[in-house]
Tab-separated table of C-alpha atoms in Angstrom:
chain	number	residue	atom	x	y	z
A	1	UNK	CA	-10.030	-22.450	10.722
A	2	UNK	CA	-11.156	-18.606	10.516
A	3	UNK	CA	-8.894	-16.913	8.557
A	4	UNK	CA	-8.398	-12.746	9.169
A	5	UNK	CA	-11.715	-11.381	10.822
A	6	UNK	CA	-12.417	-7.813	10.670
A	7	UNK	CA	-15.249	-5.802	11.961
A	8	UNK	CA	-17.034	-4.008	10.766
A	9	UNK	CA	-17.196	-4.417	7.531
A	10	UNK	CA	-18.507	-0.979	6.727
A	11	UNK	CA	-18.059	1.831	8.801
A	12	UNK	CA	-19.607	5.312	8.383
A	13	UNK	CA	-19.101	8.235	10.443
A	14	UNK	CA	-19.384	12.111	10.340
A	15	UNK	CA	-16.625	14.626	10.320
A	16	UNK	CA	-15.295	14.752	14.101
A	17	UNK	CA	-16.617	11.371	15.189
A	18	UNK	CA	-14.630	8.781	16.458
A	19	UNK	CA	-14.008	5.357	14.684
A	20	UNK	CA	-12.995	1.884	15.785
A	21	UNK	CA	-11.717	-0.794	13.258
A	22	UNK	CA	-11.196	-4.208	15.205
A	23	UNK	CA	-8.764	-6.895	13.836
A	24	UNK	CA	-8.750	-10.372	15.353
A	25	UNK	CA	-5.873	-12.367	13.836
A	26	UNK	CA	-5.804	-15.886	12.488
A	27	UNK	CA	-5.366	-18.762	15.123
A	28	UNK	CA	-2.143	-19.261	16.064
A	29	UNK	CA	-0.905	-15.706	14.519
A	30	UNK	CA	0.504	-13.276	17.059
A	31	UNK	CA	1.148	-10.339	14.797
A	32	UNK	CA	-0.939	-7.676	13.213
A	33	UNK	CA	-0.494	-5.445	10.552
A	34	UNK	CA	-2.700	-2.677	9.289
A	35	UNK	CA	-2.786	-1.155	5.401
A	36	UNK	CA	-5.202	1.794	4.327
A	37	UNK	CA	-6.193	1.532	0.881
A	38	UNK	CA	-7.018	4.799	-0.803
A	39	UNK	CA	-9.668	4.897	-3.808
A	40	UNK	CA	-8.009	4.297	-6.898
A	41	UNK	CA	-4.511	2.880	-5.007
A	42	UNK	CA	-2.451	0.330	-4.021
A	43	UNK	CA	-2.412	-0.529	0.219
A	44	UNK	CA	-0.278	1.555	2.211
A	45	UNK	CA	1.682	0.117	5.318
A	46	UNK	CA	0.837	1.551	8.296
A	47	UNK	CA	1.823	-0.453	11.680
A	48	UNK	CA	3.021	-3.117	12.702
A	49	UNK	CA	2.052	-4.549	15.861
A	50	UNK	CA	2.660	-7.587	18.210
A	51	UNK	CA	0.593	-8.241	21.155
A	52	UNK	CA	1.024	-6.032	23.815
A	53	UNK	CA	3.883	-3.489	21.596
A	54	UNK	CA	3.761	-1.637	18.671
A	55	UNK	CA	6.761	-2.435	16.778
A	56	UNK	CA	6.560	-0.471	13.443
A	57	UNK	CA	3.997	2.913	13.462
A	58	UNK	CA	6.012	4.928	10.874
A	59	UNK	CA	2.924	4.597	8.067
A	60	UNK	CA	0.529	6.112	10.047
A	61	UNK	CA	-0.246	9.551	10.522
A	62	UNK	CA	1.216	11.101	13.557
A	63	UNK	CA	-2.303	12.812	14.387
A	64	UNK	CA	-5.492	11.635	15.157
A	65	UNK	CA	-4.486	7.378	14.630
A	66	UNK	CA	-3.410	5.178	16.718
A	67	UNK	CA	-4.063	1.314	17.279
A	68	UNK	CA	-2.942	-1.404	20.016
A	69	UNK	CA	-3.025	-5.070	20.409
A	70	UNK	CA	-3.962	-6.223	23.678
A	71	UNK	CA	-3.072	-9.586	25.761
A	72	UNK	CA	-6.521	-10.458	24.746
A	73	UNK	CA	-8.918	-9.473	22.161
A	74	UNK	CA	-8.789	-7.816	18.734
A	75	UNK	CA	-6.207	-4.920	17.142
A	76	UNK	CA	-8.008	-1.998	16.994
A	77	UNK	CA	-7.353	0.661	14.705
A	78	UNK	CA	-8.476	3.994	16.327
A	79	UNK	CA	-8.980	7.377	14.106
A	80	UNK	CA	-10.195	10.373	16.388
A	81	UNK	CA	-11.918	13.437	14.768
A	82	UNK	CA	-12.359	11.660	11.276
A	83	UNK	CA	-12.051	13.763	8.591
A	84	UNK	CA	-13.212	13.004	4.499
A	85	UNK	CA	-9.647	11.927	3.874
A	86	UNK	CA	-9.952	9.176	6.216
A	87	UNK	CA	-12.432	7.851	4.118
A	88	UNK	CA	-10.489	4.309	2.938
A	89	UNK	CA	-10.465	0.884	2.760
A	90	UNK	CA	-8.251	-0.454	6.185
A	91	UNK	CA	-6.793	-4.115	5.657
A	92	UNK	CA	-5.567	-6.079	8.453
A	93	UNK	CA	-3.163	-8.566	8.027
A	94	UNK	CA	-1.692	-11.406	10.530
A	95	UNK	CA	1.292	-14.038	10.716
A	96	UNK	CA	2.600	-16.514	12.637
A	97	UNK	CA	5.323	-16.408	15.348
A	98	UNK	CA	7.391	-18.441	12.235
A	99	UNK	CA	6.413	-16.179	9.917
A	100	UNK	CA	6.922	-13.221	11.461
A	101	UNK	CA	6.610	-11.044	7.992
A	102	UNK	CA	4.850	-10.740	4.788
A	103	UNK	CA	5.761	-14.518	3.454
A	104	UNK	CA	3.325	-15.576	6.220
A	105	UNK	CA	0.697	-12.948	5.570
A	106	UNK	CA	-3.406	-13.447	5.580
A	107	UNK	CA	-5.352	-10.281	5.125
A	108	UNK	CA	-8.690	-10.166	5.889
A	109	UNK	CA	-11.853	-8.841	4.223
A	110	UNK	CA	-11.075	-5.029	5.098
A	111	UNK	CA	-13.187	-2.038	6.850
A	112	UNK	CA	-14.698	-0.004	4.411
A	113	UNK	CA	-14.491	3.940	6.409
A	114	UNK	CA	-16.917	6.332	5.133
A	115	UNK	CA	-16.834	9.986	6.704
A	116	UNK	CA	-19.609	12.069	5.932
B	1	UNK	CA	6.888	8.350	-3.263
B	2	UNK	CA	5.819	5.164	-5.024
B	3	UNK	CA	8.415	2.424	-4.421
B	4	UNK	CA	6.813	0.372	-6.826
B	5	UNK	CA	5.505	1.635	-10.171
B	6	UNK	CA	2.702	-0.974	-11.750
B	7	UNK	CA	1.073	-0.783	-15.315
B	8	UNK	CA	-1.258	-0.935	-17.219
B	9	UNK	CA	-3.943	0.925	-15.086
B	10	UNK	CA	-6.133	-1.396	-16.787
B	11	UNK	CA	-6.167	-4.220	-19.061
B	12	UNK	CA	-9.074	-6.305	-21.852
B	13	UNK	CA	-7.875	-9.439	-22.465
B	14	UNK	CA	-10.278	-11.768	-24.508
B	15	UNK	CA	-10.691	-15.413	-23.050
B	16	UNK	CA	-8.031	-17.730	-23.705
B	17	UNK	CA	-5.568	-14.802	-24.375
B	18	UNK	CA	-2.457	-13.639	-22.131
B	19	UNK	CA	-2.553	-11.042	-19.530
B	20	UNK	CA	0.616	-8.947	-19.079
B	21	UNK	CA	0.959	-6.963	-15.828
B	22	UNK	CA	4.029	-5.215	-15.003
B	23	UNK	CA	5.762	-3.499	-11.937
B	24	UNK	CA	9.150	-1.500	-11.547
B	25	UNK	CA	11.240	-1.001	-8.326
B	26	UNK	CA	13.752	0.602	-7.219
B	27	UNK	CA	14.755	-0.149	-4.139
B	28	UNK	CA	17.380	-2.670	-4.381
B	29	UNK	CA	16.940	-4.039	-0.380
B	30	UNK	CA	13.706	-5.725	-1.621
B	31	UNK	CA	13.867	-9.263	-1.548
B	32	UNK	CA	10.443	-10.500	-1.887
B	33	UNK	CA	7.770	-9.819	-5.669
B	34	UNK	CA	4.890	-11.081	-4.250
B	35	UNK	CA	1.130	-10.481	-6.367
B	36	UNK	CA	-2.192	-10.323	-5.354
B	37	UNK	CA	-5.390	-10.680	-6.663
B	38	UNK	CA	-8.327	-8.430	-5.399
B	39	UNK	CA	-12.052	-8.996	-5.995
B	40	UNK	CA	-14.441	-6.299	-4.966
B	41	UNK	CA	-15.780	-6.033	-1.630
B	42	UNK	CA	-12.865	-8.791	-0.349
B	43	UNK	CA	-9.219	-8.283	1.124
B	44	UNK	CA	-6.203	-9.133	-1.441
B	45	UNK	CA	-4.987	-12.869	-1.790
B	46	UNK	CA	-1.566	-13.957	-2.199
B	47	UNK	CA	-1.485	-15.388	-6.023
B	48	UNK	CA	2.579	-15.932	-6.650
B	49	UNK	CA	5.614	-14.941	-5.471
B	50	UNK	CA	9.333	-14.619	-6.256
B	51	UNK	CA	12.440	-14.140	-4.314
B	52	UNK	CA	15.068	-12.247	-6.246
B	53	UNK	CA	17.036	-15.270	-6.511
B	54	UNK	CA	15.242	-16.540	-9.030
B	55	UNK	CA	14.515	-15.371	-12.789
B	56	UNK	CA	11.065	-17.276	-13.188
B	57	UNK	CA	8.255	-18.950	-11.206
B	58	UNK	CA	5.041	-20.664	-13.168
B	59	UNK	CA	2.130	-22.029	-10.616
B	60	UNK	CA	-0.308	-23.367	-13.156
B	61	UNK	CA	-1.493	-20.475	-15.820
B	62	UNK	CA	0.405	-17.510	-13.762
B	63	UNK	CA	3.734	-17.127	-14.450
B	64	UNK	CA	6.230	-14.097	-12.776
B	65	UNK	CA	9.186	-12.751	-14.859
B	66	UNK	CA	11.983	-11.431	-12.813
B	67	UNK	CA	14.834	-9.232	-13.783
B	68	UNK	CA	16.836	-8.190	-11.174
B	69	UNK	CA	18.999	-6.211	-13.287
B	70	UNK	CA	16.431	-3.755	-15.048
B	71	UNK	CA	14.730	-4.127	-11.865
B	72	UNK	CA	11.293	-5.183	-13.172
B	73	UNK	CA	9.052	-8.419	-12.868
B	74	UNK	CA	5.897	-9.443	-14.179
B	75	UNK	CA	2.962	-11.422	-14.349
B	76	UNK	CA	1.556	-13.467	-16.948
B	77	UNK	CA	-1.609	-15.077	-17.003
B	78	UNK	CA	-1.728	-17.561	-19.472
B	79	UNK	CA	-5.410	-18.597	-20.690
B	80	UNK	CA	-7.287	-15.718	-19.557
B	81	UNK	CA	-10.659	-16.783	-17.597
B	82	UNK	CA	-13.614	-14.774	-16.958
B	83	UNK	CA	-13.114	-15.661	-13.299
B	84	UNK	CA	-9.508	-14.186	-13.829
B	85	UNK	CA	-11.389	-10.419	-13.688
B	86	UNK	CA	-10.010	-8.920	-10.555
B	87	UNK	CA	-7.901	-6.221	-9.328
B	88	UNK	CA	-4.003	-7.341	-9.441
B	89	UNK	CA	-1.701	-5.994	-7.135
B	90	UNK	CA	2.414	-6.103	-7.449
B	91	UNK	CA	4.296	-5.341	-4.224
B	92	UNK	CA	7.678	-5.884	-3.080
B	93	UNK	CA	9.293	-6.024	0.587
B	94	UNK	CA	12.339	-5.633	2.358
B	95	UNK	CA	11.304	-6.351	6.167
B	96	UNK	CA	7.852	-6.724	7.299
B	97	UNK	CA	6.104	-4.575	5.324
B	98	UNK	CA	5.218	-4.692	1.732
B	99	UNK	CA	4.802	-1.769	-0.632
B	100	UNK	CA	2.430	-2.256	-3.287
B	101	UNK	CA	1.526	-0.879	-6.456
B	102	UNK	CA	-1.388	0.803	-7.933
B	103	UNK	CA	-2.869	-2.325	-9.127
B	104	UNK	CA	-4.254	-3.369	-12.353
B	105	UNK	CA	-7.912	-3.692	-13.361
B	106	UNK	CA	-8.278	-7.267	-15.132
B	107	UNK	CA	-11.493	-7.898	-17.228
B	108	UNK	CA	-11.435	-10.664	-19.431
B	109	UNK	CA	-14.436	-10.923	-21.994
């Protein structure tokens, strides 16, 4: 049983580039949440999704991010015109529909964002 | 603003000694102390947890300490391994979403 896959692993773009963290949840887990870990801190919340609706986006930054969770395939976190700030560590985490908060949480490995 | 204050930044334990961690809160809505353990390069790993119901949890050598008065809780690791060296995280939730600490660096010689 897979636990929390994310892709990829490390991630490095330049200033104004576009990038794409994926997020594909464990089996049987129908909602996704994404953290952004600074250097040097603890994760940050940042949405909350379920498939198909965004329930919770009040962590993230009102520019430039946003993320979805289609019927099928992976979360995807999306940052548009990346700037050195983005650069971060960006944890997914997934739970069940019985578990539908952090008692049931699996994170996964992370995406390590680099902007040059 | 940090809703959860952790310390020490860091921490040397020698093997077989007793690691201390602590974390302060103060939201009172909170109802769940979970911590995590981080190695490098890897995603953090649910270690222990508490519900504020309780004063004290022990899952073999890690033990939390809750005080839901002074609004504190820690963790002890009893025994300190080697393989104990890792990044510990405190964070505490009210909902959905947890709000962690600054984490703790761990080496144990």
């Amino acid at each position: 049983n897979a636990g929390v896959m994310q892709n990829p692993r490390h991630l490095v773009r330049r200033r104004g580039q576009e990038a794409r963290l994926r997020c594909s949840p464990m089996k049987g887990h129908s909602h996704v949440y994404w953290y952004r870990q600074l250097p040097e801190e603890g994760l940050k919340f940042m949405v909350y999704l379920q498939k198909e609706n965004i329930i919770d986006e009040s962590g993230m930054p009102k520019e430039r991010f946003s993320a979805e969770f289609p019927k099928e395939g992976p979360s995807i976190l999306r940052i548009q015109q990346v700037v050195r700030g983005d650069s971060a560590a960006y944890f997914c985490a997934s739970s069940p529909e019985t578990a539908a908060n952090y008692y049931g949480y699996t994170f996964g490995s992370g995406t390590r964002l680099t902007v040059v | 603003q940090q809703q959860v204050k952790q310390s020490p930044q860091s921490l040397i334990v020698q093997k077989g000694g007793i690691s201390i961690i602590n974390c302060a809160y103060e939201n009172t809505a909170f109802d769940y102390f979970p911590w995590y353990q981080q190695f490098p390069g890897k995603g953090p790993a649910l270690l222990i947890a508490i519900r504020p119901d309780v004063s004290e949890k022990k899952e073999g050598r890690f033990t939390i300490s809750f005080n839901k008065s002074a609004k504190q809780f820690s963790l002890h690791i009893m025994d300190s391994q080697p393989g104990d060296s890792a990044t510990y995280f405190c964070a505490a939730g009210d909902g959905y979403a947890l709000n962690f600490g600054k984490g703790t660096s761990l080496l144990v010689t």
